[in-house]
């Protein structure tokens, strides 16, 4: 499924704006056929989470179904002649779509797009009623899992007591989180593009496959940098390649993109579809202790992030997105991980243009294997396919992450993640993959399945709390033994400390900005002594909202920026540490006891 764009043969209409929504407090909407005649409900912004838009406690904490609706018209020239699609960028967690009372499609998984062809349900020259039911209930059968009663022995053990009850460490937002778009194509159209690139000296080799739907096509022309490949069409796909002489290879320093323009012609030689995809030419490999981009070792500097904003929740906000990308450039980051779910398509496109290397993560966060994980595995496999399908052509995506902090000490996690790893390898032979882990090296059972070891480690916070003087030795030992056991490049994919903005101390203590700065500094200095370390991702880019819990003062405060994107002290130091000429952290604080104490 291609990202919808306007071209000479395609038109898109963004349905973002104020819709109406009815909270289905008693889950009676289906029985009462709200899809035919939804309750008037209340004004609600789309895209955005529903939770923080209103004043009522019930809506804020709601877990269940919300019925969204609005009307739309299609241009007269679409009527009968075009395919008309409704595409939902993402809805958390399960969504069902009806038009004029007719069921069109449903989708499970909160972070990836889905679409349905809607022509059959449309009223000619009249208003159409669009109804989307979104349900954010998680269970032991969803991905991620959630909402389990600790009594059944499942995932709720992870963060028992969180309200609303999810076991992961971010707020259980629900809603239509990404734009809903109406878009049209001709009856015969390009429905997929797959691009794989290689390097031969200074030449860039672009191999592509074009998927065609609707039949009756004769040829495809693909043009890159003034060179055109003509491909005849005999079935649903056709493929070819183009070589770019003196190619500028994609990397953070030169994120050069080339437009790949594809034109599809029917049997009469009439242009029936045109789609332009920006592509980057680059290779990614893992060898020994290094991740190689275009054959050169790269070192990842950056963050684990969240899609999380005041009022908007997990909804897409393009001004905030632009600001965030600017802040990541300002601080000299070169990469980020889409912790803990695939992010919006717009950030992936910007990462291509701005030169950020991305670890693209599935939403399989903190999975438990104490419950029957077969159902979760099914949804997880579907998500991996959809994530690959959506993001496969982004040069910025240098690695897939299949999960964050699942119970990978459990024996059952091995067949589970072997299946996921095999799925991914069958889909993509051009990128490495990883699993983000936190269990102790000696108990970890899945890291050997993947190419890179991503570790979340919190010395100075969850362990060695208040003891920065012990961090260096801890990190040294951890890296040494991780390399010894797995023999793969290591990224510290999370480390850091909570700091409440404005809280200071001359002698650094937990929760102060000084303490956060020192913990991050000491860990970075320790990591850089090891040549098997391929990256440092601070947790987190910005403070973010969590469920209510005694450990969380409304937000997780490990942000380097506050939730409204103000700098904390450590931001200025990281900006130096991540600059080309290295760290200027100033005089280190004197931790430890005087000699006479022994
Ligand atoms: C890690 C999780 C992350 C949490 C972080 C923390 O991967 O989602 O927010 O810890 O506790 O375990 O701050």
Coordinates of C-alpha atoms and ligand atoms in Angstrom, one line a residue:
X1 CA 0.0 0.0 0.0
X2 CA 1.6 3.2 -1.2
X3 CA 1.5 6.5 0.8
X4 CA -1.2 8.6 -0.8
X5 CA 0.1 11.5 -2.8
X6 CA -1.3 13.9 -5.4
X7 CA 0.0 13.2 -8.9
X8 CA -1.5 13.9 -12.4
X9 CA -3.5 10.6 -12.0
X10 CA -4.2 10.6 -8.3
X11 CA -6.0 13.0 -5.9
X12 CA -6.1 12.9 -2.1
X13 CA -8.5 14.7 0.2
X14 CA -7.4 14.9 3.8
X15 CA -10.4 14.4 6.2
X16 CA -8.5 15.8 9.2
X17 CA -10.5 18.2 11.3
X18 CA -13.4 18.2 13.8
X19 CA -15.4 15.0 13.7
X20 CA -18.1 13.8 16.1
X21 CA -17.6 11.0 18.5
X22 CA -19.8 8.9 20.8
X23 CA -18.2 7.0 23.7
X24 CA -19.8 3.5 23.8
X25 CA -19.8 3.3 27.7
X26 CA -21.9 0.1 27.7
X27 CA -20.6 -1.5 24.4
X28 CA -24.1 -1.4 22.9
X29 CA -23.2 0.4 19.6
X30 CA -22.9 -2.8 17.5
X31 CA -26.3 -4.1 18.8
X32 CA -27.9 -0.8 18.2
X33 CA -26.3 -0.4 14.7
X34 CA -24.6 2.9 15.4
X35 CA -22.8 2.3 12.1
X36 CA -26.1 3.2 10.4
X37 CA -27.2 5.9 12.7
X38 CA -24.5 7.0 15.2
X39 CA -25.4 9.1 18.2
X40 CA -24.8 12.8 17.8
X41 CA -21.9 12.5 20.2
X42 CA -19.4 15.4 20.8
X43 CA -16.9 17.3 18.8
X44 CA -13.6 15.6 18.6
X45 CA -10.3 16.4 16.7
X46 CA -8.9 13.9 14.2
X47 CA -6.1 13.0 14.3
X48 CA -5.5 13.0 18.0
X49 CA -6.1 10.7 21.0
X50 CA -9.4 11.1 22.6
X51 CA -8.1 11.1 26.2
X52 CA -6.9 14.7 26.8
X53 CA -9.3 16.6 24.6
X54 CA -12.1 16.8 27.2
X55 CA -12.8 17.7 30.8
X56 CA -14.3 14.4 32.0
X57 CA -12.5 11.8 33.9
X58 CA -14.3 9.0 32.2
X59 CA -13.2 10.0 28.7
X60 CA -9.6 10.6 29.9
X61 CA -9.3 7.0 31.2
X62 CA -11.6 5.3 28.8
X63 CA -10.8 1.8 27.6
X64 CA -13.4 0.5 25.1
X65 CA -15.1 1.6 21.8
X66 CA -15.5 5.2 20.6
X67 CA -17.6 5.7 17.5
X68 CA -16.3 8.5 15.2
X69 CA -18.4 9.9 12.4
X70 CA -18.4 12.6 9.8
X71 CA -19.8 13.3 6.3
X72 CA -17.9 13.6 3.1
X73 CA -18.5 14.1 -0.6
X74 CA -16.4 12.9 -3.5
X75 CA -15.7 15.1 -6.6
X76 CA -18.2 14.4 -9.4
X77 CA -15.3 13.3 -11.7
X78 CA -14.6 10.4 -9.3
X79 CA -18.1 9.0 -9.6
X80 CA -18.1 5.6 -11.1
X81 CA -14.8 6.2 -12.9
X82 CA -12.2 6.0 -10.2
X83 CA -11.2 3.7 -7.4
X84 CA -11.9 5.6 -4.2
X85 CA -10.1 4.5 -1.0
X86 CA -10.5 5.5 2.6
X87 CA -7.1 5.2 4.3
X88 CA -6.6 5.5 8.0
X89 CA -3.0 6.3 8.9
X90 CA -3.3 4.6 12.3
X91 CA -6.1 4.0 14.9
X92 CA -5.4 2.6 18.3
X93 CA -6.0 -0.4 18.6
X94 CA -8.8 -2.0 16.6
X95 CA -10.8 -0.1 14.0
X96 CA -13.9 -0.9 11.9
X97 CA -15.0 1.3 9.0
X98 CA -18.5 1.7 7.5
X99 CA -19.7 4.0 4.8
X100 CA -23.5 4.7 4.5
X101 CA -24.0 1.8 6.9
X102 CA -22.1 -0.7 4.7
X103 CA -19.2 -2.5 6.5
X104 CA -16.0 -1.9 4.6
X105 CA -13.0 -3.2 6.6
X106 CA -11.5 -3.7 10.0
X107 CA -7.9 -3.6 11.2
X108 CA -6.1 -4.8 14.2
X109 CA -2.9 -3.0 15.4
X110 CA -2.6 0.5 16.6
X111 CA 0.3 1.9 14.6
X112 CA 0.0 1.1 10.9
X113 CA -2.1 2.2 8.1
X114 CA -5.0 0.4 6.4
X115 CA -7.4 1.2 3.7
X116 CA -10.5 0.0 2.0
X117 CA -12.0 0.6 -1.5
X118 CA -15.2 2.4 -1.0
X119 CA -16.8 3.0 -4.4
X120 CA -19.5 0.4 -4.0
X121 CA -20.9 2.1 -0.9
X122 CA -20.8 5.7 -2.3
X123 CA -23.9 7.7 -3.0
X124 CA -23.6 9.6 -6.3
X125 CA -23.7 13.3 -6.0
X126 CA -24.7 13.2 -2.3
X127 CA -23.2 13.3 1.1
X128 CA -21.8 10.1 2.5
X129 CA -21.7 9.0 6.1
X130 CA -18.3 7.7 7.3
X131 CA -18.3 5.8 10.7
X132 CA -15.1 4.5 12.3
X133 CA -15.3 2.5 15.5
X134 CA -12.1 2.5 17.4
X135 CA -11.5 0.2 20.4
X136 CA -8.3 0.5 22.5
X137 CA -8.8 -2.6 24.6
X138 CA -5.7 -4.8 24.9
X139 CA -5.7 -8.3 26.2
X140 CA -3.5 -11.4 26.3
X141 CA -4.2 -11.9 22.6
X142 CA -3.2 -8.5 21.3
X143 CA 0.1 -7.0 20.3
X144 CA 1.2 -5.5 22.6
X145 CA -0.6 -7.4 25.3
X146 CA -2.2 -5.6 28.2
X147 CA -5.0 -5.1 30.6
X148 CA -4.5 -8.4 32.3
X149 CA -5.6 -9.0 35.8
X150 CA -2.4 -9.9 37.7
X151 CA -4.4 -12.9 39.1
X152 CA -4.2 -14.6 35.8
X153 CA -0.4 -14.5 36.0
X154 CA 0.3 -12.5 32.9
X155 CA 1.8 -9.4 31.7
X156 CA 0.2 -7.2 34.4
X157 CA 3.1 -8.3 36.6
X158 CA 5.3 -6.0 34.7
X159 CA 3.9 -2.8 35.9
X160 CA 1.2 -3.8 38.3
X161 CA -0.9 -1.0 39.5
X162 CA -0.7 1.2 36.4
X163 CA -4.0 2.9 35.7
X164 CA -5.3 2.6 33.0
X165 CA -3.9 -0.9 33.2
X166 CA -1.3 -1.5 30.7
X167 CA 2.0 -3.1 31.6
X168 CA 4.2 -0.8 29.4
X169 CA 5.5 2.6 30.5
X170 CA 3.4 5.0 28.5
X171 CA -0.1 6.2 28.6
X172 CA -2.8 3.9 27.1
X173 CA -4.0 6.5 24.6
X174 CA -6.8 5.6 22.2
X175 CA -8.2 7.2 19.1
X176 CA -7.6 7.9 15.4
X177 CA -4.0 8.9 15.7
X178 CA -3.0 9.6 12.1
X179 CA -4.8 11.3 9.2
X180 CA -7.8 9.7 7.5
X181 CA -7.5 10.4 3.8
X182 CA -9.8 9.8 0.9
X183 CA -7.9 9.2 -2.3
X184 CA -8.5 8.1 -5.8
X185 CA -6.7 6.2 -8.6
X186 CA -7.7 5.1 -12.0
X187 CA -9.1 1.6 -12.3
X188 CA -5.7 0.3 -13.3
X189 CA -3.0 1.6 -11.0
X190 CA 0.4 1.1 -9.4
X191 CA -0.4 -0.5 -6.1
X192 CA 3.1 -1.3 -4.8
X193 CA 6.8 -0.4 -5.3
X194 CA 9.8 -2.2 -3.9
X195 CA 13.2 -0.7 -4.2
X196 CA 16.5 -2.4 -3.3
X197 CA 19.8 -0.7 -3.8
X198 CA 23.4 -1.7 -4.1
X199 CA 26.8 -0.1 -4.6
X200 CA 29.4 -0.8 -7.3
X201 CA 32.3 1.5 -6.9
X202 CA 30.9 5.0 -7.5
X203 CA 27.8 3.6 -9.2
X204 CA 24.5 3.1 -7.5
X205 CA 22.4 0.2 -8.5
X206 CA 18.6 0.5 -8.1
X207 CA 16.5 -2.6 -8.5
X208 CA 12.8 -2.2 -8.4
X209 CA 9.6 -4.1 -8.6
X210 CA 6.3 -2.5 -9.6
X211 CA 3.0 -4.0 -8.5
X212 CA 0.0 -3.3 -10.7
X213 CA -3.7 -3.7 -9.9
X214 CA -6.8 -3.5 -12.0
X215 CA -5.5 -5.3 -15.1
X216 CA -5.3 -3.9 -18.7
X217 CA -1.8 -2.3 -18.3
X218 CA 0.8 -2.6 -21.1
X219 CA 3.9 -1.0 -19.9
X220 CA 5.6 0.8 -17.1
X221 CA 8.3 3.5 -17.5
X222 CA 10.6 4.1 -14.5
X223 CA 12.8 7.2 -14.6
X224 CA 15.6 8.1 -12.3
X225 CA 18.1 10.9 -13.0
X226 CA 17.1 11.2 -16.7
X227 CA 17.4 7.5 -17.3
X228 CA 14.3 5.5 -18.2
X229 CA 13.7 1.8 -18.0
X230 CA 10.7 0.5 -20.1
X231 CA 9.1 -2.6 -18.6
X232 CA 6.4 -4.6 -20.3
X233 CA 3.6 -5.8 -18.1
X234 CA 2.2 -9.3 -18.3
X235 CA 0.9 -9.9 -14.8
X236 CA 0.6 -8.2 -11.5
X237 CA 4.3 -7.3 -11.1
X238 CA 7.2 -6.3 -13.3
X239 CA 10.7 -5.5 -12.4
X240 CA 13.9 -3.8 -13.7
X241 CA 16.9 -1.8 -12.6
X242 CA 18.7 1.4 -13.3
X243 CA 22.3 2.3 -12.5
X244 CA 23.2 5.8 -11.4
X245 CA 26.7 6.9 -12.4
X246 CA 28.6 9.0 -9.8
X247 CA 25.9 8.3 -7.3
X248 CA 25.8 10.2 -4.0
X249 CA 25.1 7.5 -1.5
X250 CA 22.6 8.1 1.3
X251 CA 24.1 8.7 4.7
X252 CA 23.5 11.1 7.6
X253 CA 26.1 13.6 6.2
X254 CA 24.7 13.4 2.6
X255 CA 21.1 12.3 2.7
X256 CA 20.7 12.5 -1.1
X257 CA 17.4 11.3 -2.4
X258 CA 16.7 10.6 -6.1
X259 CA 13.2 10.8 -7.5
X260 CA 12.0 7.5 -9.0
X261 CA 9.1 8.4 -11.2
X262 CA 6.9 5.5 -12.4
X263 CA 4.4 5.8 -15.2
X264 CA 1.9 3.1 -16.1
X265 CA 0.3 2.9 -19.5
X266 CA -2.7 1.0 -20.6
X267 CA -3.2 -1.0 -23.8
X268 CA -4.0 2.1 -25.8
X269 CA -0.8 3.8 -24.6
X270 CA -2.7 6.1 -22.4
X271 CA -1.1 7.2 -19.1
X272 CA -3.2 5.6 -16.4
X273 CA -1.0 6.1 -13.3
X274 CA 2.0 8.1 -12.2
X275 CA 3.7 7.8 -8.8
X276 CA 7.0 9.4 -7.7
X277 CA 9.0 7.8 -4.9
X278 CA 12.0 9.5 -3.3
X279 CA 14.7 6.8 -2.9
X280 CA 18.2 6.7 -1.4
X281 CA 21.0 4.5 -2.5
X282 CA 22.8 2.8 0.3
X283 CA 23.8 -0.6 1.8
X284 CA 23.7 -1.7 5.4
X285 CA 25.6 -4.7 6.8
X286 CA 26.8 -6.0 10.1
X287 CA 30.3 -7.3 10.2
X288 CA 32.2 -8.3 13.3
X289 CA 31.9 -5.4 15.8
X290 CA 30.4 -2.9 13.4
X291 CA 27.3 -1.7 11.6
X292 CA 28.4 -0.7 8.1
X293 CA 26.6 1.9 6.1
X294 CA 27.9 2.0 2.6
X295 CA 30.8 -0.1 3.8
X296 CA 31.8 2.3 6.6
X297 CA 31.3 1.7 10.3
X298 CA 28.7 4.0 11.8
X299 CA 28.1 5.0 15.4
X300 CA 24.6 5.8 16.4
X301 CA 24.0 8.8 18.6
X302 CA 20.4 9.7 19.5
X303 CA 17.3 8.7 21.3
X304 CA 14.5 6.4 22.0
X305 CA 11.5 8.6 21.6
X306 CA 7.7 8.6 21.9
X307 CA 4.8 10.0 20.0
X308 CA 3.4 11.9 22.9
X309 CA 2.1 15.4 23.2
X310 CA 0.0 17.5 25.6
X311 CA -3.6 17.5 24.5
X312 CA -2.9 15.7 21.2
X313 CA -1.7 12.5 22.9
X314 CA -0.4 10.1 20.3
X315 CA -1.9 12.1 17.4
X316 CA 0.2 13.4 14.6
X317 CA 1.0 17.1 14.8
X318 CA 3.1 18.3 12.0
X319 CA 4.4 21.5 13.7
X320 CA 5.6 19.5 16.7
X321 CA 7.2 17.0 14.3
X322 CA 9.2 19.7 12.5
X323 CA 10.3 21.1 15.9
X324 CA 11.4 17.7 17.1
X325 CA 13.4 17.0 14.0
X326 CA 15.0 20.4 14.4
X327 CA 15.9 19.7 18.0
X328 CA 17.4 16.4 17.1
X329 CA 19.6 18.1 14.5
X330 CA 20.5 20.9 17.0
X331 CA 21.7 18.3 19.5
X332 CA 23.7 16.5 16.8
X333 CA 21.8 13.2 17.0
X334 CA 22.2 11.1 13.9
X335 CA 19.6 8.4 14.7
X336 CA 16.6 7.4 16.7
X337 CA 14.6 4.3 17.5
X338 CA 10.8 4.2 17.0
X339 CA 10.4 3.0 20.5
X340 CA 8.0 1.3 21.1
X341 CA 5.9 1.1 17.9
X342 CA 6.1 2.2 14.2
X343 CA 5.9 6.0 14.0
X344 CA 3.9 8.1 11.6
X345 CA 4.9 7.9 7.9
X346 CA 5.7 11.6 7.9
X347 CA 8.6 11.2 10.4
X348 CA 10.0 8.4 8.3
X349 CA 9.9 10.6 5.2
X350 CA 11.6 13.4 7.1
X351 CA 14.3 11.0 8.4
X352 CA 15.1 10.2 4.8
X353 CA 15.4 13.8 3.9
X354 CA 17.2 14.9 7.1
X355 CA 19.6 12.0 7.3
X356 CA 18.5 10.2 10.5
X357 CA 19.3 6.5 10.7
X358 CA 16.2 4.8 12.1
X359 CA 15.8 1.6 14.1
X360 CA 12.2 0.8 13.1
X361 CA 10.5 -1.0 16.0
X362 CA 7.4 -3.2 16.2
X363 CA 4.8 -2.5 18.9
X364 CA 5.6 -5.9 20.6
X365 CA 6.5 -4.3 23.9
X366 CA 7.1 -6.2 27.1
X367 CA 5.5 -9.4 25.8
X368 CA 4.8 -12.1 28.3
X369 CA 4.9 -15.8 27.5
X370 CA 3.1 -16.9 30.7
X371 CA -0.1 -16.6 28.7
X372 CA -1.0 -18.3 25.5
X373 CA 1.1 -16.2 23.1
X374 CA -0.1 -17.9 19.9
X375 CA -2.8 -15.2 19.3
X376 CA -0.2 -12.5 20.0
X377 CA 2.2 -14.1 17.6
X378 CA -0.4 -14.1 14.9
X379 CA -1.0 -10.3 15.2
X380 CA 2.7 -9.7 15.7
X381 CA 3.5 -11.5 12.4
X382 CA 0.9 -9.5 10.6
X383 CA 2.4 -6.3 12.1
X384 CA 5.9 -7.3 10.9
X385 CA 4.6 -7.8 7.4
X386 CA 2.7 -4.5 7.4
X387 CA 5.6 -2.6 8.9
X388 CA 8.0 -4.0 6.3
X389 CA 5.5 -3.2 3.6
X390 CA 5.0 0.4 4.7
X391 CA 8.7 1.2 5.5
X392 CA 10.7 -1.0 3.2
X393 CA 11.7 1.8 0.8
X394 CA 13.0 4.2 3.3
X395 CA 16.8 4.5 3.2
X396 CA 16.7 5.9 6.7
X397 CA 15.5 2.5 8.1
X398 CA 18.8 0.8 8.7
X399 CA 17.5 -1.9 11.0
X400 CA 14.3 -3.6 12.2
X401 CA 13.6 -4.1 15.9
X402 CA 11.1 -6.9 16.5
X403 CA 10.4 -6.2 20.2
X404 CA 11.3 -4.2 23.3
X405 CA 11.9 -5.7 26.7
X406 CA 9.9 -8.9 26.2
X407 CA 10.4 -11.8 28.7
X408 CA 13.3 -13.2 26.7
X409 CA 14.6 -15.1 29.6
X410 CA 11.6 -17.5 29.0
X411 CA 12.2 -20.7 27.0
X412 CA 9.0 -20.0 25.1
X413 CA 10.4 -16.8 23.7
X414 CA 12.8 -18.7 21.6
X415 CA 10.4 -20.4 19.1
X416 CA 8.3 -17.3 19.2
X417 CA 11.1 -15.0 18.1
X418 CA 12.6 -17.5 15.7
X419 CA 9.4 -17.4 13.8
X420 CA 9.4 -13.6 13.8
X421 CA 13.1 -13.5 12.8
X422 CA 12.5 -15.9 9.9
X423 CA 9.5 -13.9 8.7
X424 CA 11.6 -10.8 8.6
X425 CA 14.5 -12.5 6.8
X426 CA 12.2 -13.9 4.2
X427 CA 10.8 -10.4 3.6
X428 CA 14.0 -8.4 3.7
X429 CA 17.5 -9.5 2.8
X430 CA 18.9 -6.0 2.8
X431 CA 18.8 -4.9 6.4
X432 CA 19.9 -6.3 9.8
X433 CA 17.4 -6.9 12.6
X434 CA 17.6 -6.7 16.3
X435 CA 15.6 -7.3 19.5
X436 CA 15.8 -4.9 22.3
X437 CA 16.5 -6.7 25.6
X438 CA 16.9 -6.0 29.2
X439 CA 17.2 -9.3 30.9
X440 CA 20.7 -10.2 32.2
X441 CA 23.1 -11.6 29.6
X442 CA 23.3 -15.0 31.2
X443 CA 19.6 -15.5 31.2
X444 CA 18.9 -13.9 27.8
X445 CA 17.7 -16.5 25.2
X446 CA 16.9 -14.7 22.0
X447 CA 19.7 -12.1 21.3
X448 CA 21.7 -14.7 19.3
X449 CA 18.9 -14.9 16.8
X450 CA 19.5 -11.3 15.6
X451 CA 22.3 -9.3 14.1
X452 CA 22.8 -6.5 16.6
X453 CA 22.3 -6.6 20.4
X454 CA 20.3 -3.7 21.7
X455 CA 20.4 -3.4 25.4
X456 CA 18.4 -1.2 27.7
X457 CA 20.4 -0.6 30.9
X458 CA 19.8 1.7 33.8
X459 CA 22.9 1.9 36.0
X460 CA 22.5 4.9 38.2
X461 CA 18.7 4.6 38.1
X462 CA 17.0 1.3 38.6
X463 CA 20.2 -0.2 39.8
X464 CA 23.1 1.5 41.5
X465 CA 20.5 4.2 42.4
X466 CA 22.3 7.3 43.6
X467 CA 25.7 5.7 43.0
X468 CA 27.3 7.2 39.8
X469 CA 30.7 6.3 41.1
X470 CA 30.0 2.7 40.4
X471 CA 28.5 3.1 36.9
X472 CA 31.7 2.9 34.9
X473 CA 32.8 -0.5 36.2
X474 CA 29.3 -1.8 35.8
X475 CA 29.1 -0.7 32.1
X476 CA 32.6 -2.0 31.4
X477 CA 31.7 -5.4 32.8
X478 CA 28.3 -5.5 31.1
X479 CA 29.7 -4.7 27.7
X480 CA 32.6 -7.1 28.1
X481 CA 30.4 -10.1 29.0
X482 CA 27.7 -9.2 26.4
X483 CA 30.3 -9.2 23.7
X484 CA 31.8 -12.4 25.0
X485 CA 28.4 -14.2 25.0
X486 CA 26.9 -12.9 21.8
X487 CA 29.8 -11.6 19.7
X488 CA 27.7 -9.0 17.9
X489 CA 27.8 -5.2 17.9
X490 CA 26.1 -3.7 20.9
X491 CA 23.9 -0.6 21.1
X492 CA 22.9 0.8 24.4
X493 CA 19.3 1.5 23.2
X494 CA 18.2 3.0 26.5
X495 CA 20.0 4.5 29.5
X496 CA 19.3 7.6 31.5
X497 CA 17.8 9.1 34.6
X498 CA 14.6 11.0 35.5
X499 CA 15.2 14.7 36.1
X500 CA 12.3 17.0 37.1
X501 CA 13.0 20.1 35.1
X502 CA 14.1 22.9 37.4
X503 CA 15.2 20.6 40.2
X504 CA 18.9 21.2 41.0
X505 CA 21.5 20.3 43.6
X506 CA 25.2 21.1 44.1
X507 CA 25.8 17.6 45.1
X508 CA 24.0 15.6 42.5
X509 CA 21.0 13.5 43.7
X510 CA 18.5 11.5 41.9
X511 CA 15.7 13.5 40.1
X512 CA 18.0 16.6 39.7
X513 CA 19.2 17.8 36.3
X514 CA 22.8 17.5 37.5
X515 CA 22.3 13.9 38.4
X516 CA 20.8 13.1 35.0
X517 CA 23.6 14.8 33.2
X518 CA 26.3 12.9 35.2
X519 CA 24.7 9.5 34.7
X520 CA 24.4 10.0 31.0
X521 CA 27.9 11.4 30.8
X522 CA 29.5 8.6 32.7
X523 CA 27.7 5.9 30.7
X524 CA 28.6 7.5 27.4
X525 CA 32.3 7.8 28.4
X526 CA 32.3 4.1 29.5
X527 CA 30.6 2.9 26.3
X528 CA 33.0 4.7 24.1
X529 CA 35.9 2.7 25.5
X530 CA 34.6 -0.4 23.7
X531 CA 34.9 -0.9 20.0
X532 CA 32.1 -3.4 19.9
X533 CA 29.7 -0.7 20.9
X534 CA 28.0 0.7 17.8
X535 CA 25.7 3.3 19.4
X536 CA 24.2 5.2 22.3
X537 CA 20.5 6.1 22.5
X538 CA 19.5 8.1 25.5
X539 CA 16.1 7.4 27.0
X540 CA 14.2 9.6 26.2
X541 CA 14.1 12.5 23.8
X542 CA 11.4 14.2 25.8
X543 CA 9.4 13.7 29.0
X544 CA 6.2 11.7 28.2
X545 CA 2.9 10.8 29.8
X546 CA 2.5 7.5 31.6
X547 CA -0.3 5.7 33.4
X548 CA -0.9 6.7 37.0
X549 CA 1.6 4.9 39.3
X550 CA 3.5 5.7 42.4
X551 CA 6.8 5.7 40.4
X552 CA 5.6 8.3 37.9
X553 CA 4.8 11.9 38.7
X554 CA 2.3 12.1 35.7
X555 CA 5.2 11.9 33.3
X556 CA 8.2 9.7 32.8
X557 CA 10.9 12.4 33.4
X558 CA 13.8 10.8 31.6
X559 CA 13.5 13.3 28.8
X560 CA 16.5 15.4 27.7
X561 CA 13.8 17.9 26.7
X562 CA 10.7 18.6 28.8
X563 CA 7.3 17.5 27.4
X564 CA 7.0 21.0 25.9
X565 CA 10.5 20.7 24.4
X566 CA 12.5 23.0 26.7
X567 CA 16.1 21.9 27.3
X568 CA 17.2 20.3 30.5
X569 CA 20.8 20.8 31.5
X570 CA 22.0 17.6 29.9
X571 CA 20.8 18.7 26.4
X572 CA 23.7 21.2 26.2
X573 CA 26.2 18.6 27.2
X574 CA 24.9 16.0 24.7
X575 CA 25.1 18.6 22.0
X576 CA 28.8 18.8 22.6
X577 CA 29.3 15.0 23.1
X578 CA 27.5 14.4 19.8
X579 CA 29.3 17.1 17.9
X580 CA 32.1 16.2 15.5
X581 CA 34.9 17.4 17.7
X582 CA 33.8 15.3 20.6
X583 CA 32.7 15.9 24.2
X584 CA 33.4 18.9 26.4
X585 CA 31.6 17.9 29.5
X586 CA 33.6 20.2 31.8
X587 CA 35.2 19.1 35.0
X588 CA 33.7 15.8 36.2
X589 CA 32.0 15.9 39.6
X590 CA 34.1 14.3 42.3
X591 CA 32.0 11.2 43.3
X592 CA 33.3 8.8 45.9
X593 CA 34.6 8.8 49.4
X594 CA 37.8 10.5 50.5
X595 CA 40.8 8.3 50.8
X596 CA 40.9 8.3 54.6
X597 CA 37.5 6.4 54.6
X598 CA 39.2 3.5 52.7
Ligands
LIG1 C1 12.5 0.6 29.9 C2 11.4 0.6 28.9 C3 10.8 2.0 28.6 C4 10.6 2.7 29.9 C5 11.9 2.9 30.6 C6 11.8 3.6 32.0 O1 11.8 0.1 27.7 O2 9.6 1.9 27.9 O3 10.0 4.0 29.8 O4 12.4 1.6 30.9 O5 11.5 2.9 33.0 O6 12.4 -0.5 30.6 O7 12.0 4.8 32.0

